[in-house]
PDB file of C-alpha atoms and ligand atoms in Angstrom:
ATOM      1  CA  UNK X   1      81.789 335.634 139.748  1.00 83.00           C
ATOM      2  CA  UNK X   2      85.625 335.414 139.559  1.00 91.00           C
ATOM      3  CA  UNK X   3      86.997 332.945 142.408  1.00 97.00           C
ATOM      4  CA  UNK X   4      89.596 334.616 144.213  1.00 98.00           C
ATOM      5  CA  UNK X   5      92.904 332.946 145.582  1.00 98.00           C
ATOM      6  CA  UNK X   6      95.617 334.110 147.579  1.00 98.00           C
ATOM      7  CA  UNK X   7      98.765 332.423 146.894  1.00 98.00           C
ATOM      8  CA  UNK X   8     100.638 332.989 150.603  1.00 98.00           C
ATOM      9  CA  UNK X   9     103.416 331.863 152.726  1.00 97.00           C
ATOM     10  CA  UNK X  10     105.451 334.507 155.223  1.00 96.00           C
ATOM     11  CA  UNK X  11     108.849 332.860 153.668  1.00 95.00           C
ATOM     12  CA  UNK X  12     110.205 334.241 150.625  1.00 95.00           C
ATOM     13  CA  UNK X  13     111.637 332.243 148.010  1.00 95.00           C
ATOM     14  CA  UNK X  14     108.759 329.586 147.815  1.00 96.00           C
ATOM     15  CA  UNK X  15     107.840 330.479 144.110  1.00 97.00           C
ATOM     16  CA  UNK X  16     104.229 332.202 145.199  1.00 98.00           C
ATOM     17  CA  UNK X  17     105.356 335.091 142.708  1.00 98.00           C
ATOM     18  CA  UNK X  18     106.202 332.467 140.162  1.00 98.00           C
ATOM     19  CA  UNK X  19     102.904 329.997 141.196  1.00 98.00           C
ATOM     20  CA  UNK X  20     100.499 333.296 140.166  1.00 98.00           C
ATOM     21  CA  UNK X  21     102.432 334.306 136.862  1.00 98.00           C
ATOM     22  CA  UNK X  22     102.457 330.727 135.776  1.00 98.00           C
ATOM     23  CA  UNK X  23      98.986 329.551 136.950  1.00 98.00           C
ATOM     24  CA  UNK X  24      97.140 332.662 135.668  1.00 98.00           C
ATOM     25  CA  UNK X  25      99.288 332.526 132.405  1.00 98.00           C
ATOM     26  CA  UNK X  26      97.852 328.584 131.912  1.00 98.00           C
ATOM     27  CA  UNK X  27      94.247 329.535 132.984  1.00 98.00           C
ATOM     28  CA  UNK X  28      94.644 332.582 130.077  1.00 98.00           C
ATOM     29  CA  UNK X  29      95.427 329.372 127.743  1.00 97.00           C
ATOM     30  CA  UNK X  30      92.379 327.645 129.059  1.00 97.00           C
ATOM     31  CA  UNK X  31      90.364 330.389 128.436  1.00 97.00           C
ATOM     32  CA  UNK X  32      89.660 332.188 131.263  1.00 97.00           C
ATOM     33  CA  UNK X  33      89.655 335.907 132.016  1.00 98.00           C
ATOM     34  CA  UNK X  34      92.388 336.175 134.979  1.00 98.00           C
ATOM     35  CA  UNK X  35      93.369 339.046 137.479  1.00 98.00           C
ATOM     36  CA  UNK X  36      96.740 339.033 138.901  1.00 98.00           C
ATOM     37  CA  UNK X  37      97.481 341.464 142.025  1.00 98.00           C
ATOM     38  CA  UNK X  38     100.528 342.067 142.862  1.00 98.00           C
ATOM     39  CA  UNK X  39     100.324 342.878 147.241  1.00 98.00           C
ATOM     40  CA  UNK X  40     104.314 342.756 147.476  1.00 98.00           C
ATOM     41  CA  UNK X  41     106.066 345.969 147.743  1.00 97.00           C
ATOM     42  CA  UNK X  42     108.786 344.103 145.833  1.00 97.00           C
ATOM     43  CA  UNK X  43     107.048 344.144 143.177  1.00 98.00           C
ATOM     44  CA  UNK X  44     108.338 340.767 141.505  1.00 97.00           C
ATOM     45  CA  UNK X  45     105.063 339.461 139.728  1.00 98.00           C
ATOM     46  CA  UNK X  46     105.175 343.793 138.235  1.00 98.00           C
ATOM     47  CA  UNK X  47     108.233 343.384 137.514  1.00 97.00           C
ATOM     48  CA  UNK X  48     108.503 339.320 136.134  1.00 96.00           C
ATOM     49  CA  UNK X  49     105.777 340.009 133.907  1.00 97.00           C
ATOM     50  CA  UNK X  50     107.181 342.999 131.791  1.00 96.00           C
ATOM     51  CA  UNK X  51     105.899 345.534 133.668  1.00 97.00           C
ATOM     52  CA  UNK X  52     108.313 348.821 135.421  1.00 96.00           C
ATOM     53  CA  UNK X  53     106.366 349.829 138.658  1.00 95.00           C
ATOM     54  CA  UNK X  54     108.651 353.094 138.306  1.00 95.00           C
ATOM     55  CA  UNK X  55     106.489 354.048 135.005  1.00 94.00           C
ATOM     56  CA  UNK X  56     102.826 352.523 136.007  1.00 97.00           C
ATOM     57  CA  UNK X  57     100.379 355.144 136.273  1.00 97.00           C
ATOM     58  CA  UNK X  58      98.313 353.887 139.048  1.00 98.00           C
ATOM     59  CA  UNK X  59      99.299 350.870 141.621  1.00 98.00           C
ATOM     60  CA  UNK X  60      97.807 349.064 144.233  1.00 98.00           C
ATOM     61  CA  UNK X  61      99.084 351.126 146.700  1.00 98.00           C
ATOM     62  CA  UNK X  62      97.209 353.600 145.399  1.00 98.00           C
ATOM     63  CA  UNK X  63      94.212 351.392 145.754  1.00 97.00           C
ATOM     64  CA  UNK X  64      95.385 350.664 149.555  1.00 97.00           C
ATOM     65  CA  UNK X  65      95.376 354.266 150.049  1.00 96.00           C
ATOM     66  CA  UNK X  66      91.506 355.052 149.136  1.00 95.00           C
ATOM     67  CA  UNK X  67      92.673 357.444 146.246  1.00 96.00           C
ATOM     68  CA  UNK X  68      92.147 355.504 142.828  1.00 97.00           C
ATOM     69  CA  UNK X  69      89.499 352.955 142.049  1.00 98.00           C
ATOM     70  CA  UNK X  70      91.474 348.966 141.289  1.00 98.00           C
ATOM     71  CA  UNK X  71      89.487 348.603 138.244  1.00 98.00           C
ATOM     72  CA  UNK X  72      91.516 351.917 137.059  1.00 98.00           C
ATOM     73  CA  UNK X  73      95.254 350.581 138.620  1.00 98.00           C
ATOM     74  CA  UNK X  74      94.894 347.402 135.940  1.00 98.00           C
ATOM     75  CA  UNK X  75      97.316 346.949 132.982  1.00 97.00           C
ATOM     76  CA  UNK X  76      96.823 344.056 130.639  1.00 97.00           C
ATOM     77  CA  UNK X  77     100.142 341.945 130.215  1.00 97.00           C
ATOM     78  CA  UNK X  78     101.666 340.349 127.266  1.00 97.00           C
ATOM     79  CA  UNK X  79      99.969 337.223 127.868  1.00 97.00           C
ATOM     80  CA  UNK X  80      96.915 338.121 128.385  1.00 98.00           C
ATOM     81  CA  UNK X  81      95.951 338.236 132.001  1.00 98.00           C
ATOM     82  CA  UNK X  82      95.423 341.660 133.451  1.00 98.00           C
ATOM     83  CA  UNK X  83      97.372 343.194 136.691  1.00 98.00           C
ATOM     84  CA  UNK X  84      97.094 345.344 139.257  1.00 98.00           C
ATOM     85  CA  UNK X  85     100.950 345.704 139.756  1.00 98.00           C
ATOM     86  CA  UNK X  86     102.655 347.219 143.167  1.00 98.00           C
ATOM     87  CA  UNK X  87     105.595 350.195 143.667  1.00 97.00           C
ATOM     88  CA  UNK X  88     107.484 350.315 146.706  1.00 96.00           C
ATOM     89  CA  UNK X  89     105.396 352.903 148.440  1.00 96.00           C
ATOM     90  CA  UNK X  90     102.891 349.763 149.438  1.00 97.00           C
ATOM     91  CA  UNK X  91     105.062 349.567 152.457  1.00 96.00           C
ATOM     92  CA  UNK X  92     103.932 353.557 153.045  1.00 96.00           C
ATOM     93  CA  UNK X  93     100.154 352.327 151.698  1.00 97.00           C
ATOM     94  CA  UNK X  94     100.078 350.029 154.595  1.00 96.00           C
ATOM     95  CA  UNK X  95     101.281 351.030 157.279  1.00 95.00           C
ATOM     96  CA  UNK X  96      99.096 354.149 156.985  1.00 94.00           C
ATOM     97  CA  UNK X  97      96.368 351.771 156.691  1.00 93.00           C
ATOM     98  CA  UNK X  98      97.333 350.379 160.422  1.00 90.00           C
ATOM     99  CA  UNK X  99      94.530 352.677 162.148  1.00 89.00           C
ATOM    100  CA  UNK X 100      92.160 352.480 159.814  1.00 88.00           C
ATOM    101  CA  UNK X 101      88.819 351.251 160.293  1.00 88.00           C
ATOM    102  CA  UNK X 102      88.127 348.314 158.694  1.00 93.00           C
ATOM    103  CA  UNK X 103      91.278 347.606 157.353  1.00 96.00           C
ATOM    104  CA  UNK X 104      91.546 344.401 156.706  1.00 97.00           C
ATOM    105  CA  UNK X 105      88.634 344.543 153.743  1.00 98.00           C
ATOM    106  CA  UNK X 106      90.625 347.183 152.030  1.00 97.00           C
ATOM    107  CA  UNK X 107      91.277 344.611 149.100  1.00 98.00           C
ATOM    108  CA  UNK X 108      88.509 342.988 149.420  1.00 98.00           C
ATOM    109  CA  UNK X 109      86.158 346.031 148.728  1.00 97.00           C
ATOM    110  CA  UNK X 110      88.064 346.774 146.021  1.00 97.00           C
ATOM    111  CA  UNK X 111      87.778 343.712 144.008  1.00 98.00           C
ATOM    112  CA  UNK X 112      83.888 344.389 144.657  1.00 97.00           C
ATOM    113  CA  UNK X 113      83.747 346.356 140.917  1.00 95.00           C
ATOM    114  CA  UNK X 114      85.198 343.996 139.054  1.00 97.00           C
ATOM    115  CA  UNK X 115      85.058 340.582 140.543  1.00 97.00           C
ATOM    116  CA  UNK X 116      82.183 339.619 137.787  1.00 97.00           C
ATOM    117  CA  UNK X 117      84.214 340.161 134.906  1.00 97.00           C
ATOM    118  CA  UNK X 118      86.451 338.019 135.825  1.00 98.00           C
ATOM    119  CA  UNK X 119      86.726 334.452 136.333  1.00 97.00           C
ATOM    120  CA  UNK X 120      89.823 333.780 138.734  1.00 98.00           C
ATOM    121  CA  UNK X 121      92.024 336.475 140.328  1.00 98.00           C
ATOM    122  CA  UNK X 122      94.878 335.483 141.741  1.00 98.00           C
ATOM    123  CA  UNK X 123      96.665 337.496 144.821  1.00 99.00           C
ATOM    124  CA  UNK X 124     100.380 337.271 144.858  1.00 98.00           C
ATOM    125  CA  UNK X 125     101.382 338.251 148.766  1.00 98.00           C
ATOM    126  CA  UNK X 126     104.238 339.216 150.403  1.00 98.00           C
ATOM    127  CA  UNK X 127     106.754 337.110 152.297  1.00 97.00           C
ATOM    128  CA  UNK X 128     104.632 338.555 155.802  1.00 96.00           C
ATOM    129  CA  UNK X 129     101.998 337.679 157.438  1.00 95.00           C
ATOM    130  CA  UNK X 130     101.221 341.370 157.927  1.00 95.00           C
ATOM    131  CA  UNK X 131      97.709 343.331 157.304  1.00 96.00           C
ATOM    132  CA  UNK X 132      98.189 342.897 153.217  1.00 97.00           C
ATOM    133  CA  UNK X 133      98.707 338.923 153.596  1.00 98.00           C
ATOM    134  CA  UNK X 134      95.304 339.525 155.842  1.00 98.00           C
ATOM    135  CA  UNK X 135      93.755 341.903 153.564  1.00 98.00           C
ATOM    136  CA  UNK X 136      94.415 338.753 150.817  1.00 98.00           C
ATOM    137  CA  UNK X 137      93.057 336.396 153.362  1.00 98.00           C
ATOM    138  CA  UNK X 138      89.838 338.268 154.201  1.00 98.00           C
ATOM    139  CA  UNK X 139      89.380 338.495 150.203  1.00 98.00           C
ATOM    140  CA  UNK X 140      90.511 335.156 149.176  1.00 98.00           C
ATOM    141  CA  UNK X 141      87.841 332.088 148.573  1.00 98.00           C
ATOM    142  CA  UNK X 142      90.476 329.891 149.161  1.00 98.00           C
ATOM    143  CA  UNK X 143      94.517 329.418 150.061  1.00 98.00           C
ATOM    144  CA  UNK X 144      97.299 327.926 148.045  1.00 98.00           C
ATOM    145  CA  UNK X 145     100.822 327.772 149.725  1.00 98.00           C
ATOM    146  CA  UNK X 146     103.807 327.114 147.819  1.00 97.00           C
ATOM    147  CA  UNK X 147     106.370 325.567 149.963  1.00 96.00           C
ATOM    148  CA  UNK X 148     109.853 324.188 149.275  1.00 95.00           C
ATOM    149  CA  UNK X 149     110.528 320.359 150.051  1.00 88.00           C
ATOM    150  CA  UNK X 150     113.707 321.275 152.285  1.00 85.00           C
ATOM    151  CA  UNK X 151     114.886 321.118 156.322  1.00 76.00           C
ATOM    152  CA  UNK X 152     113.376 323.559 158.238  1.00 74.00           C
ATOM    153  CA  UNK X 153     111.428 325.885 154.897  1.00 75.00           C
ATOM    154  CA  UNK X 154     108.088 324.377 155.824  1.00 80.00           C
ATOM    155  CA  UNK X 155     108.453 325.360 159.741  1.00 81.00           C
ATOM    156  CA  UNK X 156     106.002 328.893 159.071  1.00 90.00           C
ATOM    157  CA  UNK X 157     103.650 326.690 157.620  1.00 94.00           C
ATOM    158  CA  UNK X 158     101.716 325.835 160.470  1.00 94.00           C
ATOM    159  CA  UNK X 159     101.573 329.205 161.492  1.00 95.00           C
ATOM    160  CA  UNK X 160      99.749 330.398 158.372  1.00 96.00           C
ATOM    161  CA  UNK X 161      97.401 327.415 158.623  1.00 97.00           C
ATOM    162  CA  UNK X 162      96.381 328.940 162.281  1.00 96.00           C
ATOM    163  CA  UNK X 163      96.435 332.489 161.069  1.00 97.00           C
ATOM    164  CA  UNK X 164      94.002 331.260 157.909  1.00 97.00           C
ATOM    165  CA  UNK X 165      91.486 329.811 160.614  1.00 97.00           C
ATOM    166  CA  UNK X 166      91.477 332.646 162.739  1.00 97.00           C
ATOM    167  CA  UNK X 167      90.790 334.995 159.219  1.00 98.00           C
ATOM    168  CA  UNK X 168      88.050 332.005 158.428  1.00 98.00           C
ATOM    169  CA  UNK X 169      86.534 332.662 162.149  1.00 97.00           C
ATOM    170  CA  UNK X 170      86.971 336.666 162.340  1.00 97.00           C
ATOM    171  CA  UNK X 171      86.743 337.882 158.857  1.00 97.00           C
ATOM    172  CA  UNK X 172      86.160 335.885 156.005  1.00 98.00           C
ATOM    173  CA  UNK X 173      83.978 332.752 156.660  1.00 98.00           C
ATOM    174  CA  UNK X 174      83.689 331.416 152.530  1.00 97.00           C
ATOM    175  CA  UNK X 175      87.289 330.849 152.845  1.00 98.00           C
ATOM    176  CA  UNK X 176      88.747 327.495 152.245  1.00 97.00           C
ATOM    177  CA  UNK X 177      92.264 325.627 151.989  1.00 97.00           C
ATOM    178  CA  UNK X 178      92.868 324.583 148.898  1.00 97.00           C
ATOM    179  CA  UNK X 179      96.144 323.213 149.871  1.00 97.00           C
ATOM    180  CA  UNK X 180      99.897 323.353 150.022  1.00 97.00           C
ATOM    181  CA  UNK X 181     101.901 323.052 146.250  1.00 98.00           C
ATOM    182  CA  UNK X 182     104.672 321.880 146.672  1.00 97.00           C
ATOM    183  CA  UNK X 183     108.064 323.335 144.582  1.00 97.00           C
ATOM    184  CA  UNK X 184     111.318 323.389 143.318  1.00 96.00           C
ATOM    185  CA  UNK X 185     110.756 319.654 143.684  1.00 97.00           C
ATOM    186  CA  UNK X 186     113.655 317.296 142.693  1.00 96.00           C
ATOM    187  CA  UNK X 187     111.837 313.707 143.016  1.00 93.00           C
ATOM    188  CA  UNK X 188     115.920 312.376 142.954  1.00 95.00           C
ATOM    189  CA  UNK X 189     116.510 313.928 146.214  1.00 95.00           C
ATOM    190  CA  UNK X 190     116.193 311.507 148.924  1.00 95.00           C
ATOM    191  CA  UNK X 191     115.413 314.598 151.559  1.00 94.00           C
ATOM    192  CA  UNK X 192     113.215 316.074 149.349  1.00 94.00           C
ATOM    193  CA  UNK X 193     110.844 312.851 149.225  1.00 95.00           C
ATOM    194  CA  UNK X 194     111.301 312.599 152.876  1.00 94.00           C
ATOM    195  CA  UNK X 195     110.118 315.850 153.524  1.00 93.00           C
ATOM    196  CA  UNK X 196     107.629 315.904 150.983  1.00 95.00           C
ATOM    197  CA  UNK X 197     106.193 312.416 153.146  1.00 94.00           C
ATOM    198  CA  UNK X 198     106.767 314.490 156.456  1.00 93.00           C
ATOM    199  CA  UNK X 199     104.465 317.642 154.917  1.00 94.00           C
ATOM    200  CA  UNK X 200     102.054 314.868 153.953  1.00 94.00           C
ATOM    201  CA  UNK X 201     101.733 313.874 157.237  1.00 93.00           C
ATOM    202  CA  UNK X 202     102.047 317.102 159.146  1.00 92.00           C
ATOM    203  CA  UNK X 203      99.659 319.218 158.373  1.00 92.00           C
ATOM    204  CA  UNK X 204      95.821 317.743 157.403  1.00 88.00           C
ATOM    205  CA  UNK X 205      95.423 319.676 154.473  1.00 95.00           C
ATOM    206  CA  UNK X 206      95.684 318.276 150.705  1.00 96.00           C
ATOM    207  CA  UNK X 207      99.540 318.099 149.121  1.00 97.00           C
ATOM    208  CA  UNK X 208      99.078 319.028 145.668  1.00 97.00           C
ATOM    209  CA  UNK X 209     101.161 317.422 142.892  1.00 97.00           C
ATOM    210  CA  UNK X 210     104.620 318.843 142.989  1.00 97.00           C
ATOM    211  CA  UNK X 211     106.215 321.413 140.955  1.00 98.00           C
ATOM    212  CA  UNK X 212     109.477 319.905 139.429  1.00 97.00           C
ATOM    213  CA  UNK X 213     113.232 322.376 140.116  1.00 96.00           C
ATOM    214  CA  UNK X 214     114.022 324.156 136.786  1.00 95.00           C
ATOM    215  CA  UNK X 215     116.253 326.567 135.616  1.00 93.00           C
ATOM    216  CA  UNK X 216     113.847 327.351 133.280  1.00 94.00           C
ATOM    217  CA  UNK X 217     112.017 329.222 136.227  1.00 94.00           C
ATOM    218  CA  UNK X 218     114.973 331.668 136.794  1.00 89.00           C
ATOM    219  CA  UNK X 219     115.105 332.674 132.696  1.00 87.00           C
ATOM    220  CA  UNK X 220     110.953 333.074 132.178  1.00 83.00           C
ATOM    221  CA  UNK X 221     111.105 336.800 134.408  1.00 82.00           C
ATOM    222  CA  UNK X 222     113.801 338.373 132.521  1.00 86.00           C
ATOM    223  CA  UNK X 223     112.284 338.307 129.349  1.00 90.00           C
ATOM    224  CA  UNK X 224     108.930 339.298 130.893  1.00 94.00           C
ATOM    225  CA  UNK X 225     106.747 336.262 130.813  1.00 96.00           C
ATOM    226  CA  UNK X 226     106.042 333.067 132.715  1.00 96.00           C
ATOM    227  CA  UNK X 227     107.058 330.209 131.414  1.00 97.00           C
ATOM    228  CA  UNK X 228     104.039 329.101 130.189  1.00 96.00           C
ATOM    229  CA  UNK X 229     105.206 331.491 127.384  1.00 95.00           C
ATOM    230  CA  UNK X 230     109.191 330.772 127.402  1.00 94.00           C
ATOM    231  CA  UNK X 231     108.942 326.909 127.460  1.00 95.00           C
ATOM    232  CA  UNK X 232     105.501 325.593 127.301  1.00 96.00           C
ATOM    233  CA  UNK X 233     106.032 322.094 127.180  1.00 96.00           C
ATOM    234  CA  UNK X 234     108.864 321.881 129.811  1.00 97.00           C
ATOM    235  CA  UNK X 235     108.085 319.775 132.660  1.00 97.00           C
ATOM    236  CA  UNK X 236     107.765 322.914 135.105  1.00 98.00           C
ATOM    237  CA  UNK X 237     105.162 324.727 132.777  1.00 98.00           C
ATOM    238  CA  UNK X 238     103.483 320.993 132.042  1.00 98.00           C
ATOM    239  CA  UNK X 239     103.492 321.113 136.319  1.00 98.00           C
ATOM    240  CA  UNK X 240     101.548 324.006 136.251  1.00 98.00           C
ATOM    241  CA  UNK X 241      99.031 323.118 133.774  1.00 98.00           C
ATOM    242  CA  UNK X 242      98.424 320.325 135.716  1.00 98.00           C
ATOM    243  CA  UNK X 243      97.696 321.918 138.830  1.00 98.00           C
ATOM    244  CA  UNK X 244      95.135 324.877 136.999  1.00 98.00           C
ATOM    245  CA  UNK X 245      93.357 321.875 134.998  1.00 97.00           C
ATOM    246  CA  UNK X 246      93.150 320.017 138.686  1.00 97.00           C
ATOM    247  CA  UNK X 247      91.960 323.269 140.034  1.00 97.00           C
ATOM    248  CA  UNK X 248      89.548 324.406 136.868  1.00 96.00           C
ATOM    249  CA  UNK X 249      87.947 320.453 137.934  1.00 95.00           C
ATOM    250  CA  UNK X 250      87.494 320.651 141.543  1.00 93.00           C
ATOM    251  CA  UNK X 251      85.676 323.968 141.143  1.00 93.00           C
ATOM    252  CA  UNK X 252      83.461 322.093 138.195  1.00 88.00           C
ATOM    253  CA  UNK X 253      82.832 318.787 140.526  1.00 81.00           C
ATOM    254  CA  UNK X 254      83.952 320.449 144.131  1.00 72.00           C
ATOM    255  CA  UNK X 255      86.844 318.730 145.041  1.00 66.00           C
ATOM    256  CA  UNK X 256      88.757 318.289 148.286  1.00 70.00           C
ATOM    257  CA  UNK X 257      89.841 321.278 150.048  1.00 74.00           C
ATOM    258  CA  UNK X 258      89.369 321.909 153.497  1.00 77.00           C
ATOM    259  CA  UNK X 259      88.110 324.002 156.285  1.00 79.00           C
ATOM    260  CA  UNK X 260      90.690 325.785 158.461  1.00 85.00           C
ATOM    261  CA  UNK X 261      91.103 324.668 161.316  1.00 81.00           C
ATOM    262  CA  UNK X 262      93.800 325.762 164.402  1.00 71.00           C
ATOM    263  CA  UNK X 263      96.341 323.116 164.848  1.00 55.00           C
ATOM    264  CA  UNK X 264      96.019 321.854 161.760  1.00 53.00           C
ATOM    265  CA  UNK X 265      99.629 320.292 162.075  1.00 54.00           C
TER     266      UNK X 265
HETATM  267  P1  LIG O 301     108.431 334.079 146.292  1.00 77.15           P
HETATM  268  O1  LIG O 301     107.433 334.884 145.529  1.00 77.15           O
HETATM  269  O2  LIG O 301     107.802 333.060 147.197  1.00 77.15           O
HETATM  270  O3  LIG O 301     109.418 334.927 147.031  1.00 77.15           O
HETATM  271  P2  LIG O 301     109.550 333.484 143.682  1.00 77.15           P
HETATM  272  O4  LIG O 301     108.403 333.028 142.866  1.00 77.15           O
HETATM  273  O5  LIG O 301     110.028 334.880 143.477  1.00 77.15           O
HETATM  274  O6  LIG O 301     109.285 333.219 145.231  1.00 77.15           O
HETATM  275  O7  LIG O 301     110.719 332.448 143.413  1.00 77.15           O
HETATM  276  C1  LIG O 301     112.001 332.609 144.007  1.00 77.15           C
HETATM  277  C2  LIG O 301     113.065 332.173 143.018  1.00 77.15           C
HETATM  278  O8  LIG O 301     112.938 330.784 142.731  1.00 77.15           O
HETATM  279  C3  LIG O 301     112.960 332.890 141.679  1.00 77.15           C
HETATM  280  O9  LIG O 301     114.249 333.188 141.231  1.00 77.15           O
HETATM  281  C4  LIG O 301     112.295 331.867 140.765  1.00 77.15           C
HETATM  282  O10 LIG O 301     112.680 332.027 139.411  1.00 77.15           O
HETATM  283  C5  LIG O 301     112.817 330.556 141.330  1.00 77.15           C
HETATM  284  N1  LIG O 301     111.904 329.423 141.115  1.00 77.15           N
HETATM  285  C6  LIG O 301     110.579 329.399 141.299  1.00 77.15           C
HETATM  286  N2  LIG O 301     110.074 328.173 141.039  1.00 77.15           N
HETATM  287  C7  LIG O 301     111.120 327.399 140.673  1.00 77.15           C
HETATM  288  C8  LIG O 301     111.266 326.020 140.279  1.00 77.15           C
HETATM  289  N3  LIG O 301     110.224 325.192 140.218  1.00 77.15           N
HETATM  290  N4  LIG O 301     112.523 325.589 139.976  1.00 77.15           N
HETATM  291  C9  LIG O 301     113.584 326.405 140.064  1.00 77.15           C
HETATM  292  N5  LIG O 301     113.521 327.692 140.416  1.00 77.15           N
HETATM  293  C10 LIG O 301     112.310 328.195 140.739  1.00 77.15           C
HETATM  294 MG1  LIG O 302     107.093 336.945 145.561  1.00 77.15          MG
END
C-alpha cells in the first residue's frame, strides 16, 4: 500500500510545491511508483512540472466535486511520477464542498482505488489551513513541513502542529509527524543557524537535515522538471536525495517520527 504524505504549512513560499516535485522526482530514481496531487488552486506543482491546467482534461477539482473518478484525473509527467494536477476552479470545488457531509474524507476516499499501485503519494497543499489542507490531513499517514530558517516564517508552525493533533484525534488516527524540513537554508547565515537552533528547540518534533538556498530551485519549474532532472548532482537536488533515502529507511527500520500532540511548541 502506497504511504501517503502531505507536505503542509498555511505560509506560502516555504518550498512545499518544490519539496513534492523534488522528493517524488528522487523516489522515481529510487524506484518507486509515486503519486503527486496537486490540492492548490494555484496550481504550481501542475504547472512546475510541465503540465497547463488550462488544457488537462480532468483535475482534482473535479475529483473534489464527486464527478470524475482520481484514478481517471492522473497524467504521467516527464519524469516519471504520475499527477493529479489542479485548475483554479478548486477554490469553486471547495467551497461547494463546505456543507457536505463528510467532507473532510473527500481525498481520502478517493485515493481508496489506487492507493495499492502505488508506493508513496505525495500531497502538495495550499498555503491554508482550510478543508483541502484537512482533507490532506485526514488522508495523510504522516506530515512533512517545509519551513524557512528566517524571523518570524516559522510563527504558523505551531498552529499546524495543533491543527495535525486535533485531525490525529477527530479524523485520522494512523497519522504521524514526520517532521519539519527545513529550506532555503544558507548554513553562512548567522540568523539562519540561530533560528534553525530556536526551531530545534521549539517545537518537539524531529528537524530534518536542511535543504541548502539555490538558484537552481527558481530555473528547475520553467523548463518543466524538478531539479532532480535540471541539476542532479547540485547540492539542493543531493539535499533532497538525502532526505527520500532517510525517509525510504525509516519506513524500512521505523524511524523517529512522532505522535501529535497539542502544544507541541
Ligand atoms: P510553496 O509551495 O510553499 O508556496 P514553492 O515550492 O513554490 O513554495 O517555493 C517558493 C519559491 O522558492 C519558488 O520560486 C522556488 O523556486 C523557490 N525555492 C524553493 N526551494 C528553494 C531553495 N532551496 N533555494 C532557493 N529557492 C527555493
Ligand atoms: Mg505551493
Amino acid at each position: 500500500m502506497g504511504r501517503v504524505i502531505a507536505v503542509a504549512n498555511q505560509k506560502g513560499g516555504v518550498a512545499k510545491t518544490t519539496t513534492v516535485a523534488s522528493l517524488g522526482a528522487a523516489f522515481v530514481l529510487r524506484g518507486l511508483r509515486v503519486l503527486l496531487v496537486d490540492l492548490d488552486p494555484q496550481s504550481s506543482l501542475t504547472f512546475s512540472l510541465g503540465i497547463d491546467p488550462e488544457v488537462v482534461e480532468y483535475s482534482i477539482s473535479d475529483v473534489v466535486r464527486g464527478e470524475v473518478e482520481l484514478s481517471r484525473a492522473r497524467l504521467r509527467t516527464s519524469e516519471g511520477m504520475d499527477l493529479v494536477p489542479s485548475t483554479i476552479d478548486l477554490l469553486a470545488a471547495e467551497a461547494m464542498l463546505l456543507p457536505a457531509p463528510q467532507r473532510e474524507f473527500v481525498v481520502r476516499r478517493g485515493l481508496e482505488d489506487v492507493l495499492s499501485t502505488y508506493d508513496v503519494v505525495l500531497l502538495d497543499c495550499s498555503p491554508s489551513l482550510g478543508l483541502l489542507t484537512l482533507n490532506a490531513l485526514a488522508a495523510a499517514d504522516e506530515v512533512l513541513v517545509p519551513l524557512q530558517c528566517e524571523m518570524l516564517s516559522h510563527r504558523g508552525v505551531g498552529q499546524l502542529l495543533d491543527t495535525v493533533a486535533d485531525v490525529h484525534r477527530l479524523l485520522n488516527p494512523r497519522l504521524r509527524v514526520r517532521g519539519l524540513l527545513p529550506t532555503m537554508y544558507d548554513k553562512r547565515s548567522t540568523h539562519a543557524r540561530a533560528v534553525l537552533a530556536d526551531v530545534k528547540r521549539r517545537y518537539r518534533v524531529p528537524v530534518l537535515n536542511p535543504i541548502p538556498r539555490s538558484v537552481k530551485f527558481a530555473e528547475a519549474p520553467s523548463v518543466g522538471t524538478s531539479i532532480i532532472a535540471t541539476s542532479p548532482s547540485s547540492s539542493g537536488a543531493r539535499a533532497y536525495f538525502r532526505i527520500a533515502d532517510g525517509l525510504l529507511r525509516a519506513w524500512r527500520f521505523g524511524g523517529r517520527r512522532v505522535a501529535p500532540g497539542r502544544g507541541s511548541r
